[in-house]
Amino acid sequence: TELEGQLLGSIKEINRLSNSEEIDQLVAKLESSGLGIERPAIAPEIFGEWRLIHTSNADTASPIQRKAVDASKYNIFQNIELSEDDVLIVSQVVKFGPESQLKVDALASTSAFPLPELTERESSTTLGLNILGVSLVGEQAKPDPNRPDSRVDFVFDSGRFDLRGASFPYPVPFRLPILRDVVKGWIDITYLSPRIRIARGNKGTTFVLVKEEEDQ
């Protein structure tokens, strides 16, 4: 659409983390346009590899996440796929080079692929810490009833650095029982088309991603 073209053009002119009133306005116009795919969290178009081209509110992220996102010279991808057991997997991939990357996998849940573990959290903190950063609470954290099947709940499950053949674990014990609830979160997909996805996360961050070609 014309709005999509304007958004992509505006993003090309700035740093991935730069605040832009023009981008915010174009995102809001697309979100309210009614042109996006309905029930985006369970639409088949959501699957595949997406590349992050713009994000906001990096200050709400954890120090580790902020370092990864702030490295604007690196390509950051999000892969959405089903496992052999029909579990929805959302993978965050930071590409440092042809042979080096950070990959963090999250188990995800939607109405089409529910995951029993992902129930509403009672608290987003443990021992005074919040590994995922600052999260929305109360009314702001509730799904929008006007956007059915737009939310994807997730829990980070595993992560690894692969650096030129060497592999190292991500320095957060995602599966440790005492931390399990604080590595849960959600994203609301507010606009989806075959080439663009806009999402808002549980920390108030807005993400704009583009679909990568299947042959790449």
PDB file of N, CA, C and O in Angstrom, residues 111-184:
ATOM      1  N   SER A 111      -4.116 -18.623  20.199  1.00  0.00           N
ATOM      2  CA  SER A 111      -5.334 -19.436  20.293  1.00  0.00           C
ATOM      3  C   SER A 111      -5.268 -20.648  19.375  1.00  0.00           C
ATOM      4  O   SER A 111      -5.898 -21.673  19.639  1.00  0.00           O
ATOM      5  N   ALA A 112      -4.472 -20.542  18.295  1.00  0.00           N
ATOM      6  CA  ALA A 112      -4.333 -21.670  17.373  1.00  0.00           C
ATOM      7  C   ALA A 112      -3.342 -22.700  17.888  1.00  0.00           C
ATOM      8  O   ALA A 112      -3.490 -23.897  17.629  1.00  0.00           O
ATOM      9  N   PHE A 113      -2.329 -22.228  18.621  1.00  0.00           N
ATOM     10  CA  PHE A 113      -1.300 -23.121  19.155  1.00  0.00           C
ATOM     11  C   PHE A 113      -1.057 -22.772  20.629  1.00  0.00           C
ATOM     12  O   PHE A 113      -0.040 -22.185  20.982  1.00  0.00           O
ATOM     13  N   PRO A 114      -2.034 -23.114  21.495  1.00  0.00           N
ATOM     14  CA  PRO A 114      -1.911 -22.730  22.911  1.00  0.00           C
ATOM     15  C   PRO A 114      -0.828 -23.523  23.629  1.00  0.00           C
ATOM     16  O   PRO A 114      -0.600 -24.700  23.347  1.00  0.00           O
ATOM     17  N   LEU A 115      -0.149 -22.869  24.555  1.00  0.00           N
ATOM     18  CA  LEU A 115       0.875 -23.504  25.380  1.00  0.00           C
ATOM     19  C   LEU A 115       0.445 -23.366  26.837  1.00  0.00           C
ATOM     20  O   LEU A 115       0.344 -22.251  27.350  1.00  0.00           O
ATOM     21  N   PRO A 116       0.157 -24.484  27.519  1.00  0.00           N
ATOM     22  CA  PRO A 116      -0.387 -24.413  28.883  1.00  0.00           C
ATOM     23  C   PRO A 116       0.456 -23.601  29.849  1.00  0.00           C
ATOM     24  O   PRO A 116      -0.084 -22.964  30.763  1.00  0.00           O
ATOM     25  N   GLU A 117       1.758 -23.594  29.664  1.00  0.00           N
ATOM     26  CA  GLU A 117       2.631 -22.872  30.596  1.00  0.00           C
ATOM     27  C   GLU A 117       2.380 -21.374  30.612  1.00  0.00           C
ATOM     28  O   GLU A 117       2.611 -20.699  31.618  1.00  0.00           O
ATOM     29  N   LEU A 118       1.905 -20.847  29.497  1.00  0.00           N
ATOM     30  CA  LEU A 118       1.812 -19.400  29.361  1.00  0.00           C
ATOM     31  C   LEU A 118       0.481 -18.875  29.876  1.00  0.00           C
ATOM     32  O   LEU A 118      -0.441 -18.572  29.123  1.00  0.00           O
ATOM     33  N   THR A 119       0.391 -18.768  31.189  1.00  0.00           N
ATOM     34  CA  THR A 119      -0.761 -18.166  31.842  1.00  0.00           C
ATOM     35  C   THR A 119      -0.349 -16.796  32.351  1.00  0.00           C
ATOM     36  O   THR A 119       0.824 -16.445  32.357  1.00  0.00           O
ATOM     37  N   GLU A 120      -1.320 -16.023  32.806  1.00  0.00           N
ATOM     38  CA  GLU A 120      -1.040 -14.656  33.248  1.00  0.00           C
ATOM     39  C   GLU A 120      -0.087 -14.651  34.430  1.00  0.00           C
ATOM     40  O   GLU A 120      -0.270 -15.374  35.393  1.00  0.00           O
ATOM     41  N   ARG A 121       0.939 -13.803  34.346  1.00  0.00           N
ATOM     42  CA  ARG A 121       1.914 -13.693  35.427  1.00  0.00           C
ATOM     43  C   ARG A 121       1.362 -12.890  36.589  1.00  0.00           C
ATOM     44  O   ARG A 121       0.675 -11.906  36.408  1.00  0.00           O
ATOM     45  N   GLU A 122       1.706 -13.323  37.802  1.00  0.00           N
ATOM     46  CA  GLU A 122       1.330 -12.555  38.983  1.00  0.00           C
ATOM     47  C   GLU A 122       2.287 -11.396  39.211  1.00  0.00           C
ATOM     48  O   GLU A 122       1.935 -10.381  39.773  1.00  0.00           O
ATOM     49  N   SER A 123       3.523 -11.547  38.780  1.00  0.00           N
ATOM     50  CA  SER A 123       4.527 -10.502  38.996  1.00  0.00           C
ATOM     51  C   SER A 123       5.536 -10.561  37.883  1.00  0.00           C
ATOM     52  O   SER A 123       5.802 -11.619  37.329  1.00  0.00           O
ATOM     53  N   SER A 124       6.120  -9.415  37.547  1.00  0.00           N
ATOM     54  CA  SER A 124       7.160  -9.374  36.513  1.00  0.00           C
ATOM     55  C   SER A 124       8.540  -9.232  37.120  1.00  0.00           C
ATOM     56  O   SER A 124       9.502  -8.979  36.415  1.00  0.00           O
ATOM     57  N   THR A 125       8.660  -9.371  38.458  1.00  0.00           N
ATOM     58  CA  THR A 125       9.948  -9.221  39.098  1.00  0.00           C
ATOM     59  C   THR A 125      10.243 -10.390  40.013  1.00  0.00           C
ATOM     60  O   THR A 125       9.342 -11.042  40.525  1.00  0.00           O
ATOM     61  N   THR A 126      11.521 -10.669  40.198  1.00  0.00           N
ATOM     62  CA  THR A 126      11.974 -11.693  41.133  1.00  0.00           C
ATOM     63  C   THR A 126      13.206 -11.165  41.850  1.00  0.00           C
ATOM     64  O   THR A 126      14.141 -10.688  41.217  1.00  0.00           O
ATOM     65  N   LEU A 127      13.198 -11.219  43.174  1.00  0.00           N
ATOM     66  CA  LEU A 127      14.335 -10.753  43.969  1.00  0.00           C
ATOM     67  C   LEU A 127      14.727  -9.321  43.613  1.00  0.00           C
ATOM     68  O   LEU A 127      15.888  -8.941  43.631  1.00  0.00           O
ATOM     69  N   GLY A 128      13.709  -8.518  43.261  1.00  0.00           N
ATOM     70  CA  GLY A 128      13.968  -7.116  42.957  1.00  0.00           C
ATOM     71  C   GLY A 128      14.530  -6.872  41.574  1.00  0.00           C
ATOM     72  O   GLY A 128      14.868  -5.751  41.242  1.00  0.00           O
ATOM     73  N   LEU A 129      14.628  -7.897  40.757  1.00  0.00           N
ATOM     74  CA  LEU A 129      15.190  -7.750  39.418  1.00  0.00           C
ATOM     75  C   LEU A 129      14.134  -8.022  38.368  1.00  0.00           C
ATOM     76  O   LEU A 129      13.196  -8.779  38.580  1.00  0.00           O
ATOM     77  N   ASN A 130      14.293  -7.414  37.200  1.00  0.00           N
ATOM     78  CA  ASN A 130      13.447  -7.708  36.062  1.00  0.00           C
ATOM     79  C   ASN A 130      14.354  -7.931  34.865  1.00  0.00           C
ATOM     80  O   ASN A 130      14.896  -6.992  34.302  1.00  0.00           O
ATOM     81  N   ILE A 131      14.544  -9.191  34.510  1.00  0.00           N
ATOM     82  CA  ILE A 131      15.482  -9.555  33.448  1.00  0.00           C
ATOM     83  C   ILE A 131      15.054  -8.987  32.101  1.00  0.00           C
ATOM     84  O   ILE A 131      15.868  -8.628  31.269  1.00  0.00           O
ATOM     85  N   LEU A 132      13.743  -8.883  31.883  1.00  0.00           N
ATOM     86  CA  LEU A 132      13.250  -8.432  30.595  1.00  0.00           C
ATOM     87  C   LEU A 132      13.116  -6.916  30.515  1.00  0.00           C
ATOM     88  O   LEU A 132      12.727  -6.389  29.486  1.00  0.00           O
ATOM     89  N   GLY A 133      13.408  -6.196  31.578  1.00  0.00           N
ATOM     90  CA  GLY A 133      13.244  -4.760  31.541  1.00  0.00           C
ATOM     91  C   GLY A 133      11.914  -4.347  32.143  1.00  0.00           C
ATOM     92  O   GLY A 133      11.263  -5.103  32.842  1.00  0.00           O
ATOM     93  N   VAL A 134      11.482  -3.123  31.844  1.00  0.00           N
ATOM     94  CA  VAL A 134      10.265  -2.571  32.428  1.00  0.00           C
ATOM     95  C   VAL A 134       9.064  -3.018  31.625  1.00  0.00           C
ATOM     96  O   VAL A 134       8.984  -2.768  30.427  1.00  0.00           O
ATOM     97  N   SER A 135       8.086  -3.647  32.283  1.00  0.00           N
ATOM     98  CA  SER A 135       6.916  -4.175  31.599  1.00  0.00           C
ATOM     99  C   SER A 135       5.679  -3.347  31.899  1.00  0.00           C
ATOM    100  O   SER A 135       5.552  -2.748  32.970  1.00  0.00           O
ATOM    101  N   LEU A 136       4.758  -3.321  30.951  1.00  0.00           N
ATOM    102  CA  LEU A 136       3.469  -2.687  31.178  1.00  0.00           C
ATOM    103  C   LEU A 136       2.676  -3.497  32.184  1.00  0.00           C
ATOM    104  O   LEU A 136       2.798  -4.714  32.267  1.00  0.00           O
ATOM    105  N   VAL A 137       1.840  -2.811  32.954  1.00  0.00           N
ATOM    106  CA  VAL A 137       1.029  -3.493  33.956  1.00  0.00           C
ATOM    107  C   VAL A 137      -0.399  -2.972  33.874  1.00  0.00           C
ATOM    108  O   VAL A 137      -0.693  -1.983  33.214  1.00  0.00           O
ATOM    109  N   GLY A 138      -1.307  -3.667  34.591  1.00  0.00           N
ATOM    110  CA  GLY A 138      -2.686  -3.214  34.696  1.00  0.00           C
ATOM    111  C   GLY A 138      -3.409  -3.177  33.368  1.00  0.00           C
ATOM    112  O   GLY A 138      -3.274  -4.070  32.529  1.00  0.00           O
ATOM    113  N   GLU A 139      -4.189  -2.086  33.164  1.00  0.00           N
ATOM    114  CA  GLU A 139      -5.005  -1.979  31.966  1.00  0.00           C
ATOM    115  C   GLU A 139      -4.168  -1.983  30.693  1.00  0.00           C
ATOM    116  O   GLU A 139      -4.584  -2.495  29.664  1.00  0.00           O
ATOM    117  N   GLN A 140      -2.960  -1.409  30.775  1.00  0.00           N
ATOM    118  CA  GLN A 140      -2.101  -1.347  29.590  1.00  0.00           C
ATOM    119  C   GLN A 140      -1.656  -2.727  29.128  1.00  0.00           C
ATOM    120  O   GLN A 140      -1.286  -2.903  27.972  1.00  0.00           O
ATOM    121  N   ALA A 141      -1.684  -3.710  30.038  1.00  0.00           N
ATOM    122  CA  ALA A 141      -1.192  -5.042  29.701  1.00  0.00           C
ATOM    123  C   ALA A 141      -2.289  -5.950  29.158  1.00  0.00           C
ATOM    124  O   ALA A 141      -2.003  -7.058  28.714  1.00  0.00           O
ATOM    125  N   LYS A 142      -3.536  -5.486  29.186  1.00  0.00           N
ATOM    126  CA  LYS A 142      -4.635  -6.337  28.732  1.00  0.00           C
ATOM    127  C   LYS A 142      -4.732  -6.337  27.207  1.00  0.00           C
ATOM    128  O   LYS A 142      -4.499  -5.308  26.564  1.00  0.00           O
ATOM    129  N   PRO A 143      -5.106  -7.476  26.608  1.00  0.00           N
ATOM    130  CA  PRO A 143      -5.286  -7.514  25.154  1.00  0.00           C
ATOM    131  C   PRO A 143      -6.386  -6.553  24.712  1.00  0.00           C
ATOM    132  O   PRO A 143      -7.357  -6.325  25.438  1.00  0.00           O
ATOM    133  N   ASP A 144      -6.237  -5.982  23.533  1.00  0.00           N
ATOM    134  CA  ASP A 144      -7.236  -5.077  22.976  1.00  0.00           C
ATOM    135  C   ASP A 144      -8.413  -5.897  22.459  1.00  0.00           C
ATOM    136  O   ASP A 144      -8.247  -6.687  21.520  1.00  0.00           O
ATOM    137  N   PRO A 145      -9.610  -5.733  23.040  1.00  0.00           N
ATOM    138  CA  PRO A 145     -10.766  -6.532  22.581  1.00  0.00           C
ATOM    139  C   PRO A 145     -11.160  -6.225  21.146  1.00  0.00           C
ATOM    140  O   PRO A 145     -11.864  -7.016  20.507  1.00  0.00           O
ATOM    141  N   ASN A 146     -10.715  -5.081  20.631  1.00  0.00           N
ATOM    142  CA  ASN A 146     -11.022  -4.721  19.247  1.00  0.00           C
ATOM    143  C   ASN A 146     -10.055  -5.344  18.248  1.00  0.00           C
ATOM    144  O   ASN A 146     -10.232  -5.185  17.042  1.00  0.00           O
ATOM    145  N   ARG A 147      -9.042  -6.048  18.769  1.00  0.00           N
ATOM    146  CA  ARG A 147      -8.074  -6.723  17.900  1.00  0.00           C
ATOM    147  C   ARG A 147      -7.984  -8.197  18.295  1.00  0.00           C
ATOM    148  O   ARG A 147      -6.996  -8.626  18.898  1.00  0.00           O
ATOM    149  N   PRO A 148      -8.997  -8.986  17.984  1.00  0.00           N
ATOM    150  CA  PRO A 148      -8.966 -10.402  18.384  1.00  0.00           C
ATOM    151  C   PRO A 148      -7.815 -11.160  17.731  1.00  0.00           C
ATOM    152  O   PRO A 148      -7.444 -10.886  16.590  1.00  0.00           O
ATOM    153  N   ASP A 149      -7.235 -12.080  18.493  1.00  0.00           N
ATOM    154  CA  ASP A 149      -6.133 -12.917  18.003  1.00  0.00           C
ATOM    155  C   ASP A 149      -4.998 -12.075  17.436  1.00  0.00           C
ATOM    156  O   ASP A 149      -4.447 -12.356  16.367  1.00  0.00           O
ATOM    157  N   SER A 150      -4.627 -11.050  18.202  1.00  0.00           N
ATOM    158  CA  SER A 150      -3.466 -10.251  17.808  1.00  0.00           C
ATOM    159  C   SER A 150      -2.290 -10.463  18.761  1.00  0.00           C
ATOM    160  O   SER A 150      -1.173 -10.050  18.454  1.00  0.00           O
ATOM    161  N   ARG A 151      -2.524 -11.135  19.900  1.00  0.00           N
ATOM    162  CA  ARG A 151      -1.468 -11.299  20.900  1.00  0.00           C
ATOM    163  C   ARG A 151      -0.757 -12.641  20.765  1.00  0.00           C
ATOM    164  O   ARG A 151      -1.381 -13.679  20.551  1.00  0.00           O
ATOM    165  N   VAL A 152       0.561 -12.585  20.917  1.00  0.00           N
ATOM    166  CA  VAL A 152       1.394 -13.781  20.996  1.00  0.00           C
ATOM    167  C   VAL A 152       2.087 -13.748  22.363  1.00  0.00           C
ATOM    168  O   VAL A 152       2.887 -12.854  22.637  1.00  0.00           O
ATOM    169  N   ASP A 153       1.748 -14.683  23.232  1.00  0.00           N
ATOM    170  CA  ASP A 153       2.449 -14.820  24.512  1.00  0.00           C
ATOM    171  C   ASP A 153       3.688 -15.678  24.291  1.00  0.00           C
ATOM    172  O   ASP A 153       3.703 -16.571  23.445  1.00  0.00           O
ATOM    173  N   PHE A 154       4.731 -15.426  25.079  1.00  0.00           N
ATOM    174  CA  PHE A 154       5.953 -16.210  24.891  1.00  0.00           C
ATOM    175  C   PHE A 154       6.709 -16.350  26.195  1.00  0.00           C
ATOM    176  O   PHE A 154       6.526 -15.583  27.143  1.00  0.00           O
ATOM    177  N   VAL A 155       7.570 -17.349  26.222  1.00  0.00           N
ATOM    178  CA  VAL A 155       8.514 -17.527  27.327  1.00  0.00           C
ATOM    179  C   VAL A 155       9.860 -17.876  26.718  1.00  0.00           C
ATOM    180  O   VAL A 155       9.985 -18.807  25.920  1.00  0.00           O
ATOM    181  N   PHE A 156      10.890 -17.089  27.046  1.00  0.00           N
ATOM    182  CA  PHE A 156      12.225 -17.398  26.553  1.00  0.00           C
ATOM    183  C   PHE A 156      12.670 -18.737  27.122  1.00  0.00           C
ATOM    184  O   PHE A 156      12.478 -19.024  28.305  1.00  0.00           O
ATOM    185  N   ASP A 157      13.265 -19.565  26.264  1.00  0.00           N
ATOM    186  CA  ASP A 157      13.547 -20.940  26.665  1.00  0.00           C
ATOM    187  C   ASP A 157      15.018 -21.321  26.546  1.00  0.00           C
ATOM    188  O   ASP A 157      15.534 -22.093  27.351  1.00  0.00           O
ATOM    189  N   SER A 158      15.714 -20.806  25.538  1.00  0.00           N
ATOM    190  CA  SER A 158      17.120 -21.160  25.357  1.00  0.00           C
ATOM    191  C   SER A 158      17.782 -20.141  24.452  1.00  0.00           C
ATOM    192  O   SER A 158      17.116 -19.425  23.701  1.00  0.00           O
ATOM    193  N   GLY A 159      19.113 -20.079  24.539  1.00  0.00           N
ATOM    194  CA  GLY A 159      19.838 -19.157  23.684  1.00  0.00           C
ATOM    195  C   GLY A 159      21.307 -19.538  23.595  1.00  0.00           C
ATOM    196  O   GLY A 159      21.864 -20.091  24.544  1.00  0.00           O
ATOM    197  N   ARG A 160      21.905 -19.219  22.437  1.00  0.00           N
ATOM    198  CA  ARG A 160      23.318 -19.550  22.248  1.00  0.00           C
ATOM    199  C   ARG A 160      23.981 -18.517  21.345  1.00  0.00           C
ATOM    200  O   ARG A 160      23.362 -17.984  20.415  1.00  0.00           O
ATOM    201  N   PHE A 161      25.262 -18.263  21.647  1.00  0.00           N
ATOM    202  CA  PHE A 161      26.132 -17.535  20.737  1.00  0.00           C
ATOM    203  C   PHE A 161      26.864 -18.556  19.887  1.00  0.00           C
ATOM    204  O   PHE A 161      27.446 -19.502  20.412  1.00  0.00           O
ATOM    205  N   ASP A 162      26.845 -18.377  18.588  1.00  0.00           N
ATOM    206  CA  ASP A 162      27.658 -19.183  17.674  1.00  0.00           C
ATOM    207  C   ASP A 162      28.650 -18.243  17.006  1.00  0.00           C
ATOM    208  O   ASP A 162      28.273 -17.377  16.210  1.00  0.00           O
ATOM    209  N   LEU A 163      29.926 -18.417  17.341  1.00  0.00           N
ATOM    210  CA  LEU A 163      30.968 -17.497  16.885  1.00  0.00           C
ATOM    211  C   LEU A 163      32.067 -18.265  16.167  1.00  0.00           C
ATOM    212  O   LEU A 163      32.911 -18.901  16.794  1.00  0.00           O
ATOM    213  N   ARG A 164      31.993 -18.273  14.852  1.00  0.00           N
ATOM    214  CA  ARG A 164      33.016 -18.917  14.018  1.00  0.00           C
ATOM    215  C   ARG A 164      33.285 -20.359  14.449  1.00  0.00           C
ATOM    216  O   ARG A 164      34.421 -20.774  14.648  1.00  0.00           O
ATOM    217  N   GLY A 165      32.209 -21.104  14.622  1.00  0.00           N
ATOM    218  CA  GLY A 165      32.333 -22.523  14.952  1.00  0.00           C
ATOM    219  C   GLY A 165      32.301 -22.833  16.430  1.00  0.00           C
ATOM    220  O   GLY A 165      32.082 -23.975  16.827  1.00  0.00           O
ATOM    221  N   ALA A 166      32.533 -21.829  17.284  1.00  0.00           N
ATOM    222  CA  ALA A 166      32.456 -22.031  18.731  1.00  0.00           C
ATOM    223  C   ALA A 166      31.068 -21.644  19.217  1.00  0.00           C
ATOM    224  O   ALA A 166      30.466 -20.689  18.722  1.00  0.00           O
ATOM    225  N   SER A 167      30.554 -22.380  20.196  1.00  0.00           N
ATOM    226  CA  SER A 167      29.205 -22.154  20.698  1.00  0.00           C
ATOM    227  C   SER A 167      29.239 -21.902  22.197  1.00  0.00           C
ATOM    228  O   SER A 167      29.903 -22.620  22.944  1.00  0.00           O
ATOM    229  N   PHE A 168      28.505 -20.871  22.646  1.00  0.00           N
ATOM    230  CA  PHE A 168      28.455 -20.506  24.058  1.00  0.00           C
ATOM    231  C   PHE A 168      27.012 -20.259  24.470  1.00  0.00           C
ATOM    232  O   PHE A 168      26.237 -19.677  23.697  1.00  0.00           O
ATOM    233  N   PRO A 169      26.623 -20.654  25.670  1.00  0.00           N
ATOM    234  CA  PRO A 169      25.239 -20.423  26.105  1.00  0.00           C
ATOM    235  C   PRO A 169      24.968 -18.950  26.373  1.00  0.00           C
ATOM    236  O   PRO A 169      25.859 -18.207  26.796  1.00  0.00           O
ATOM    237  N   TYR A 170      23.760 -18.523  26.133  1.00  0.00           N
ATOM    238  CA  TYR A 170      23.303 -17.179  26.474  1.00  0.00           C
ATOM    239  C   TYR A 170      23.314 -17.043  27.995  1.00  0.00           C
ATOM    240  O   TYR A 170      22.892 -17.956  28.696  1.00  0.00           O
ATOM    241  N   PRO A 171      23.809 -15.915  28.546  1.00  0.00           N
ATOM    242  CA  PRO A 171      24.057 -15.838  29.991  1.00  0.00           C
ATOM    243  C   PRO A 171      22.832 -15.567  30.855  1.00  0.00           C
ATOM    244  O   PRO A 171      22.891 -14.792  31.806  1.00  0.00           O
ATOM    245  N   VAL A 172      21.706 -16.187  30.529  1.00  0.00           N
ATOM    246  CA  VAL A 172      20.517 -16.113  31.379  1.00  0.00           C
ATOM    247  C   VAL A 172      19.938 -17.515  31.489  1.00  0.00           C
ATOM    248  O   VAL A 172      19.649 -18.140  30.464  1.00  0.00           O
ATOM    249  N   PRO A 173      19.782 -18.058  32.697  1.00  0.00           N
ATOM    250  CA  PRO A 173      19.242 -19.423  32.860  1.00  0.00           C
ATOM    251  C   PRO A 173      17.712 -19.433  32.717  1.00  0.00           C
ATOM    252  O   PRO A 173      16.965 -19.489  33.698  1.00  0.00           O
ATOM    253  N   PHE A 174      17.235 -19.391  31.474  1.00  0.00           N
ATOM    254  CA  PHE A 174      15.809 -19.260  31.208  1.00  0.00           C
ATOM    255  C   PHE A 174      14.962 -20.350  31.883  1.00  0.00           C
ATOM    256  O   PHE A 174      13.810 -20.110  32.240  1.00  0.00           O
ATOM    257  N   ARG A 175      15.510 -21.551  32.021  1.00  0.00           N
ATOM    258  CA  ARG A 175      14.718 -22.674  32.526  1.00  0.00           C
ATOM    259  C   ARG A 175      14.796 -22.840  34.033  1.00  0.00           C
ATOM    260  O   ARG A 175      14.188 -23.766  34.583  1.00  0.00           O
ATOM    261  N   LEU A 176      15.516 -21.962  34.714  1.00  0.00           N
ATOM    262  CA  LEU A 176      15.589 -22.015  36.160  1.00  0.00           C
ATOM    263  C   LEU A 176      14.206 -21.699  36.730  1.00  0.00           C
ATOM    264  O   LEU A 176      13.635 -20.648  36.430  1.00  0.00           O
ATOM    265  N   PRO A 177      13.621 -22.595  37.542  1.00  0.00           N
ATOM    266  CA  PRO A 177      12.238 -22.404  38.011  1.00  0.00           C
ATOM    267  C   PRO A 177      11.980 -21.051  38.655  1.00  0.00           C
ATOM    268  O   PRO A 177      10.927 -20.433  38.423  1.00  0.00           O
ATOM    269  N   ILE A 178      12.928 -20.534  39.447  1.00  0.00           N
ATOM    270  CA  ILE A 178      12.696 -19.274  40.140  1.00  0.00           C
ATOM    271  C   ILE A 178      12.631 -18.083  39.183  1.00  0.00           C
ATOM    272  O   ILE A 178      12.066 -17.032  39.504  1.00  0.00           O
ATOM    273  N   LEU A 179      13.182 -18.248  37.984  1.00  0.00           N
ATOM    274  CA  LEU A 179      13.185 -17.170  36.998  1.00  0.00           C
ATOM    275  C   LEU A 179      12.161 -17.356  35.897  1.00  0.00           C
ATOM    276  O   LEU A 179      11.972 -16.454  35.075  1.00  0.00           O
ATOM    277  N   ARG A 180      11.509 -18.497  35.863  1.00  0.00           N
ATOM    278  CA  ARG A 180      10.681 -18.836  34.696  1.00  0.00           C
ATOM    279  C   ARG A 180       9.596 -17.792  34.413  1.00  0.00           C
ATOM    280  O   ARG A 180       9.381 -17.405  33.265  1.00  0.00           O
ATOM    281  N   ASP A 181       8.931 -17.296  35.455  1.00  0.00           N
ATOM    282  CA  ASP A 181       7.861 -16.339  35.207  1.00  0.00           C
ATOM    283  C   ASP A 181       8.358 -14.998  34.694  1.00  0.00           C
ATOM    284  O   ASP A 181       7.650 -14.312  33.954  1.00  0.00           O
ATOM    285  N   VAL A 182       9.580 -14.601  35.077  1.00  0.00           N
ATOM    286  CA  VAL A 182      10.051 -13.288  34.652  1.00  0.00           C
ATOM    287  C   VAL A 182      10.652 -13.293  33.253  1.00  0.00           C
ATOM    288  O   VAL A 182      11.015 -12.234  32.743  1.00  0.00           O
ATOM    289  N   VAL A 183      10.762 -14.447  32.627  1.00  0.00           N
ATOM    290  CA  VAL A 183      11.223 -14.484  31.237  1.00  0.00           C
ATOM    291  C   VAL A 183      10.041 -14.737  30.297  1.00  0.00           C
ATOM    292  O   VAL A 183      10.211 -15.183  29.168  1.00  0.00           O
ATOM    293  N   LYS A 184       8.844 -14.412  30.801  1.00  0.00           N
ATOM    294  CA  LYS A 184       7.645 -14.466  29.975  1.00  0.00           C
ATOM    295  C   LYS A 184       7.269 -13.061  29.532  1.00  0.00           C
ATOM    296  O   LYS A 184       7.555 -12.082  30.218  1.00  0.00           O
TER     297      LYS A 184
END
